[in-house]
Tab-separated table of C-alpha atoms in Angstrom:
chain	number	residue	atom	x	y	z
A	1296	UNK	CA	0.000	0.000	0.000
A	1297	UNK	CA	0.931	3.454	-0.449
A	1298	UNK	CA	2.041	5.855	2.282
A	1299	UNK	CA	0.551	8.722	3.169
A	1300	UNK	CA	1.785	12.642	1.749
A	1301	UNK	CA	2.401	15.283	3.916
A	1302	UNK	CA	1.658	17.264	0.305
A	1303	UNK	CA	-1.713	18.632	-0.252
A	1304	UNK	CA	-1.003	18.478	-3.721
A	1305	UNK	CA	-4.298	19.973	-5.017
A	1306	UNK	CA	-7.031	22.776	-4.609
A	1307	UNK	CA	-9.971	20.726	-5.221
A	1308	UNK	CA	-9.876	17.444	-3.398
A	1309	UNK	CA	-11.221	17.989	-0.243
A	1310	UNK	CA	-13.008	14.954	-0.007
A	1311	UNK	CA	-13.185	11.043	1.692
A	1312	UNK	CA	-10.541	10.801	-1.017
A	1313	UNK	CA	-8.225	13.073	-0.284
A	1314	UNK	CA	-5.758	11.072	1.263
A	1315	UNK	CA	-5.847	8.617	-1.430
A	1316	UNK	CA	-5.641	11.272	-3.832
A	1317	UNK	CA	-2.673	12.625	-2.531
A	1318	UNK	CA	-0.690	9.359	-2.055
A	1319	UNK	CA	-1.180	8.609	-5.551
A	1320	UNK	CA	0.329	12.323	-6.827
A	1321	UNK	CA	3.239	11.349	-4.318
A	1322	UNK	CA	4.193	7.951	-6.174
A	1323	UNK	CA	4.030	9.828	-9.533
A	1324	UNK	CA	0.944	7.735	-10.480
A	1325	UNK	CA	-1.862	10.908	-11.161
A	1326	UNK	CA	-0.482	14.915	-12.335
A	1327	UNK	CA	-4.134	16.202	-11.898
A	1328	UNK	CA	-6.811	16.761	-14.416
A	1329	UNK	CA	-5.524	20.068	-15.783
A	1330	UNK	CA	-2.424	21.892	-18.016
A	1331	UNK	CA	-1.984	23.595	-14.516
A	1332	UNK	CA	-1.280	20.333	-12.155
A	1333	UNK	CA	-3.566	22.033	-9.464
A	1334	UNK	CA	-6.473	20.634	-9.761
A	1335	UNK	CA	-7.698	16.731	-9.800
A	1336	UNK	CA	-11.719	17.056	-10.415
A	1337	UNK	CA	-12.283	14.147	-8.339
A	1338	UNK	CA	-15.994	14.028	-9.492
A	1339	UNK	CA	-15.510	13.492	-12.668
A	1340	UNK	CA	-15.177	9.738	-14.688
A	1341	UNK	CA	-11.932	8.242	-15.485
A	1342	UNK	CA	-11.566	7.796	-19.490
A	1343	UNK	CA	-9.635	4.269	-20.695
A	1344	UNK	CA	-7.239	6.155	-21.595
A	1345	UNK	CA	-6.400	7.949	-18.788
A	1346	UNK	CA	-6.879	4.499	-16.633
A	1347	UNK	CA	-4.456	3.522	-18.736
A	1348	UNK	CA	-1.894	5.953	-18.366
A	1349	UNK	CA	-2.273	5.462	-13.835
A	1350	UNK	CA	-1.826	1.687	-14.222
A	1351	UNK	CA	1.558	2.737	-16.635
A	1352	UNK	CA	2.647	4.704	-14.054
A	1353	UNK	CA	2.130	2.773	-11.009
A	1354	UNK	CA	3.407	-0.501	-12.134
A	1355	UNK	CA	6.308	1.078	-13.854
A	1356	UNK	CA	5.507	-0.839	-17.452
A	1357	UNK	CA	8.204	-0.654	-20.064
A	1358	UNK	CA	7.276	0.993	-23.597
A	1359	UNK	CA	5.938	-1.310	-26.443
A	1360	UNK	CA	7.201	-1.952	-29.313
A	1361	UNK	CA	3.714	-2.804	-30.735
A	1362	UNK	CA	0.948	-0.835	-31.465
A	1363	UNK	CA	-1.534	-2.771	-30.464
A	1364	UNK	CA	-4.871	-0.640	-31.566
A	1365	UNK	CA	-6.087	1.773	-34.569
A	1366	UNK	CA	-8.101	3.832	-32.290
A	1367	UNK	CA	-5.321	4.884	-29.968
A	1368	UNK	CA	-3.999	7.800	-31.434
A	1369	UNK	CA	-3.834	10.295	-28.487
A	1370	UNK	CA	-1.888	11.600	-25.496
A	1371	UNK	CA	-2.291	7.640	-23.861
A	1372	UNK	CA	-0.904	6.252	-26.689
A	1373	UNK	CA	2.136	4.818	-25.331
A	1374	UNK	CA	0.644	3.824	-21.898
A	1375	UNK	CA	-2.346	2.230	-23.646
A	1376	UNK	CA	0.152	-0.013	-25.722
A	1377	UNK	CA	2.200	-0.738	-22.444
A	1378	UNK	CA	-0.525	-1.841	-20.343
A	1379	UNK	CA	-2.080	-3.969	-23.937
A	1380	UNK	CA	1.525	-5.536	-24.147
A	1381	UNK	CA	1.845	-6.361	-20.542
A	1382	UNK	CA	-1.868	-8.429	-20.950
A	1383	UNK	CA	-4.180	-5.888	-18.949
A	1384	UNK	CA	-6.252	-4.609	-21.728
A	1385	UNK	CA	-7.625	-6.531	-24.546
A	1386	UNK	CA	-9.719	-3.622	-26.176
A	1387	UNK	CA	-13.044	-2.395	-26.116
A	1388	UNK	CA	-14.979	-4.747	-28.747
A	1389	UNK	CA	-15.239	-8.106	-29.945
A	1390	UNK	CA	-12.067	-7.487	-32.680
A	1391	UNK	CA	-9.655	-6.667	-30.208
A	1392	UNK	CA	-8.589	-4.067	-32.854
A	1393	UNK	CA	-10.204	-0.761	-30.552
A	1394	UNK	CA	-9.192	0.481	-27.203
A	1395	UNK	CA	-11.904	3.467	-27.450
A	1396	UNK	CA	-9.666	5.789	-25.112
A	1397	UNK	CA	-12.207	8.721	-24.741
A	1398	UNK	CA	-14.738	6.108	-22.887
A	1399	UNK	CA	-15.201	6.234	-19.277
A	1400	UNK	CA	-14.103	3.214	-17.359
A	1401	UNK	CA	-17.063	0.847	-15.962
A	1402	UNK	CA	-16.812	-0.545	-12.484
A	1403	UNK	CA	-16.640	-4.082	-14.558
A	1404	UNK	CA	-14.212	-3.110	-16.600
A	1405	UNK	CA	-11.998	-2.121	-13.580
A	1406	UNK	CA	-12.471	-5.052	-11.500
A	1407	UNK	CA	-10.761	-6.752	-14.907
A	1408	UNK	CA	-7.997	-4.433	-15.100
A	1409	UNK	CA	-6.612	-4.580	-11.746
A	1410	UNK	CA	-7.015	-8.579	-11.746
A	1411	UNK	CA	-4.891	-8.752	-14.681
A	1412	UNK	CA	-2.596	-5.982	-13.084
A	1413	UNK	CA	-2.449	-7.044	-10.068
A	1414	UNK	CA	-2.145	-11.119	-11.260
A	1415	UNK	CA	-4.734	-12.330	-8.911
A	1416	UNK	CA	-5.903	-15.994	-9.305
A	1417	UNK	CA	-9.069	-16.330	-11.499
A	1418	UNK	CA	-12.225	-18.163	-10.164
A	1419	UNK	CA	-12.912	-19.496	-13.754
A	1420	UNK	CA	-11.702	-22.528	-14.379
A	1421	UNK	CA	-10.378	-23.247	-18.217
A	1422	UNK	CA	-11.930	-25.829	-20.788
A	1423	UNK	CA	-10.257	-26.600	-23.697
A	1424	UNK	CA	-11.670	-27.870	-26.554
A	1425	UNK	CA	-9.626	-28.528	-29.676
A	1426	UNK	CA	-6.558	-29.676	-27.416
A	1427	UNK	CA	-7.827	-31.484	-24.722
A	1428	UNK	CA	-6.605	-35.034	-23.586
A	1429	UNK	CA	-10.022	-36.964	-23.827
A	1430	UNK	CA	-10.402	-35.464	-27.607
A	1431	UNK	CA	-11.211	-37.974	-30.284
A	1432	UNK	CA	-11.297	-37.410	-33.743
A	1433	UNK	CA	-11.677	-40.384	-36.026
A	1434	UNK	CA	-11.421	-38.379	-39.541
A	1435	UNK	CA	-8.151	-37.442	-39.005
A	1436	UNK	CA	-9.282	-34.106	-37.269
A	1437	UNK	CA	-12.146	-33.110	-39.181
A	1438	UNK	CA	-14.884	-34.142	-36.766
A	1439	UNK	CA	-13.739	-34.756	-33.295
A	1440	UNK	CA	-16.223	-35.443	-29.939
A	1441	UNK	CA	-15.192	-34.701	-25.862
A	1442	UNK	CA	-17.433	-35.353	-22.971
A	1443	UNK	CA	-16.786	-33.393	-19.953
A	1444	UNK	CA	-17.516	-33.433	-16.295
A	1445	UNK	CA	-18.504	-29.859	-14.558
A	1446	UNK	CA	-20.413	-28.494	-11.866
A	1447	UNK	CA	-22.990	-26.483	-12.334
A	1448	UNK	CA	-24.039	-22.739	-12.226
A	1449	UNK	CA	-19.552	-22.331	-12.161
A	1450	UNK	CA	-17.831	-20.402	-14.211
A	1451	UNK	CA	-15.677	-21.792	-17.216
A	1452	UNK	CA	-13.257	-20.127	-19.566
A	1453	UNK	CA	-13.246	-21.663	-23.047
A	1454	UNK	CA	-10.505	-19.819	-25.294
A	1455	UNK	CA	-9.967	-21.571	-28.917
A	1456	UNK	CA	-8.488	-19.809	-32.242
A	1457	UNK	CA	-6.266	-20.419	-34.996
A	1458	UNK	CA	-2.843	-19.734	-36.165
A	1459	UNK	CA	-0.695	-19.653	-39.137
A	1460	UNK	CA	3.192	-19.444	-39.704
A	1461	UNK	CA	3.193	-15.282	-40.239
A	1462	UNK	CA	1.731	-14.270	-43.325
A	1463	UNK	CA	4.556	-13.318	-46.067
A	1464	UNK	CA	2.064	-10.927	-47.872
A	1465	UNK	CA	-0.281	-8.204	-46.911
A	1466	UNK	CA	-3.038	-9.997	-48.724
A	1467	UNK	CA	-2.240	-13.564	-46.867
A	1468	UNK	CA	-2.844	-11.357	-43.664
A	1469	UNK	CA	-6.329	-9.915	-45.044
A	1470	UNK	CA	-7.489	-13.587	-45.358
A	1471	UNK	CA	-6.292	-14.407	-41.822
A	1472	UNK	CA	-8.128	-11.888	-40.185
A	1473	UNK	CA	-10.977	-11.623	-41.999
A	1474	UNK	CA	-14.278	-12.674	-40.581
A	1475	UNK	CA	-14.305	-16.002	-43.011
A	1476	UNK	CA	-11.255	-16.900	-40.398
A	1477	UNK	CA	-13.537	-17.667	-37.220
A	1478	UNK	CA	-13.979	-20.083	-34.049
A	1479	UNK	CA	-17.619	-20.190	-33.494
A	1480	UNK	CA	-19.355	-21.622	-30.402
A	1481	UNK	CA	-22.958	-22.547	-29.800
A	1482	UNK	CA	-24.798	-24.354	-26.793
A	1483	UNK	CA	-27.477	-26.555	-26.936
A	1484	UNK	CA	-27.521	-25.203	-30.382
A	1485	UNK	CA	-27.714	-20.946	-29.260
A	1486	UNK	CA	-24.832	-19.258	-30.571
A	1487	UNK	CA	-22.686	-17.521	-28.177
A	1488	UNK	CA	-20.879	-13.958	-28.901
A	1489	UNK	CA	-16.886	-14.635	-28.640
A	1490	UNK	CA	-14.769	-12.002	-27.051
A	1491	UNK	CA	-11.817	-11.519	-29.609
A	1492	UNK	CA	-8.248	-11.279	-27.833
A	1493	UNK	CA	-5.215	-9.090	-29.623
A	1494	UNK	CA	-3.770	-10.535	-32.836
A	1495	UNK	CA	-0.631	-12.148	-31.178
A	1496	UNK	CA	3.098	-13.492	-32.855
A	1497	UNK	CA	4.957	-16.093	-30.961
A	1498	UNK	CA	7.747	-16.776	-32.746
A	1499	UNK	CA	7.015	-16.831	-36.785
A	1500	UNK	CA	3.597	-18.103	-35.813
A	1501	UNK	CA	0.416	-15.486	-36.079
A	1502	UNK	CA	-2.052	-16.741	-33.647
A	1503	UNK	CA	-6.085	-15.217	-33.591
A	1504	UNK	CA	-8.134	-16.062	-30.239
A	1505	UNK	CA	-11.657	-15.884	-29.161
A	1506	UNK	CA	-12.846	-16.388	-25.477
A	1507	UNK	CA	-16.035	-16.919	-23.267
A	1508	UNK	CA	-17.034	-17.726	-19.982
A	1509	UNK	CA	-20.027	-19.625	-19.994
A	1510	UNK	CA	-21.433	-21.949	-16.889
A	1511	UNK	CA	-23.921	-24.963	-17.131
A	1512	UNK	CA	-27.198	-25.513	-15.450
A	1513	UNK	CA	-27.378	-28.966	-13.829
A	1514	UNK	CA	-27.818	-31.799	-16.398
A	1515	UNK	CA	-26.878	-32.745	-20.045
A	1516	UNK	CA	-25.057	-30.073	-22.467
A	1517	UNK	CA	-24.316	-30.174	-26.050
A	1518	UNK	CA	-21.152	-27.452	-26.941
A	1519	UNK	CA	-20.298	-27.463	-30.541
A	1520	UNK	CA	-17.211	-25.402	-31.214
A	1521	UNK	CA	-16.526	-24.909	-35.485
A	1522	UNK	CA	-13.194	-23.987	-37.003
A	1523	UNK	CA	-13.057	-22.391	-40.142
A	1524	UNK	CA	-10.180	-21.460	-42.870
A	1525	UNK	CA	-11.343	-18.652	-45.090
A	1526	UNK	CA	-14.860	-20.361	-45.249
A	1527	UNK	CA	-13.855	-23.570	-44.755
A	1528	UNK	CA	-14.720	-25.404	-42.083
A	1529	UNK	CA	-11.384	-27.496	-40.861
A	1530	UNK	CA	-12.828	-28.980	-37.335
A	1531	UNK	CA	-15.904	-29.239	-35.545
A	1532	UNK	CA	-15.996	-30.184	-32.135
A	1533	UNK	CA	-18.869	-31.469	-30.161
A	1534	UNK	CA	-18.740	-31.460	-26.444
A	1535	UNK	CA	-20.761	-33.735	-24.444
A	1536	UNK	CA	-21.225	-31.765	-21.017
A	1537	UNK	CA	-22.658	-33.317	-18.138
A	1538	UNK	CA	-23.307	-30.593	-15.179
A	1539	UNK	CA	-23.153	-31.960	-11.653
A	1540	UNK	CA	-25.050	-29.857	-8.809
């Protein structure tokens, strides 16, 4: 935790915050809300960007190399693609090509960016579905089925995508990331909406992920995750899942 200032460092903070407030203009981690570094407007909402630019500052994240959104251009920039590189932010929309830095910060939204920060433990519990152990696939891939155990009304973190050795050509990279490109998932035959995490490169492979947490009522499930390769669909998956509780 912070220590307390001995610096009133502002003119309009007199608040339940104020001590907070002024800890955090000690450690370096706010400069106040104005050109003139008096004043902190302690009513007003925090914007992503500038959310970003406190979590820079108080965990001391180096500068990326990447930049990791198109939306970013702006004072933040650099502190948005520090805290995006260091896995706190993965945008504001299902592309995980937008940051959207003049939007004000949910409660939600914070909860998630000071887990990833501050590398708490997460209460969801992963699934995977086109690695997992108990995966068969008798046409060599194409079709494969899984049956798994879970308990009911708990949360569970399914994350699939697909990858590629790095595109040599911008048009190989247009057919990676377009939309004919996908994961899709669907329970009990309802599609679900996929979060879409940052295009990623781990070594000379290019690797596109989706996510969702989704939990099971008690009995019998039927998951169906589809892979498809510019329009064509490489692997189906369909997960037998049998809620206990």
């Amino acid at each position: 935790s912070l220590p307390t200032s001995a610096t009133d460092w502002f003119t309009d903070d007199q608040s339940i915050f104020e001590e907070d407030i002024n800890a955090i203009a000690e450690a370096g981690i706010t400069r106040g809300c104005d050109t003139t570094g008096t004043r902190y407007c302690p009513d007003q909402s925090v914007t992503r960007g500038e959310m970003a630019a406190f979590l820079r500052r108080a965990l001391s994240l180096p500068t990326s190399a990447t930049d990791w959104f198109t939306d970013d251009q702006s004072i933040f920039e650099e502190d948005i693609n520090a805290i995006a590189e260091a896995g706190i932010t993965r945008g504001c929309d299902t592309t995980g090509t937008r940051y959207c830095p003049d939007q004000s910060v949910t409660r939600g939204e914070m909860a998630a960016f000071l887990r990833r920060s501050l590398g708490l433990p997460s209460s969801i519990i992963p699934i995977p579905i086109g690695d997992h152990p108990a995966l068969v696939c008798p046409r060599a891939g194409e079709t494969c089925t899984l049956t798994v155990e879970v308990d009911a009304g708990r949360s569970y973190m399914i994350k699939e995508g697909v990858f590629q050795v790095l595109p040599g050509s911008a048009a190989e990279m247009v057919q990676f990331t377009s939309p004919r490109t996908s994961f899709t998932l669907a329970v009990d035959g309802s599609g679900l909406e996929l979060a879409a995490l940052p295009l990623s490169e781990e070594g000379d492979i290019a690797f596109r992920r989706w996510e969702k947490s989704v939990s099971f009522t008690a009995g019998t499930h039927t998951l169906v995750g589809v892979w498809r390769w510019d329009g064509v669909q490489i692997q189906t998956t369909t997960v037998t899942v049998r809620a206990a509780g």
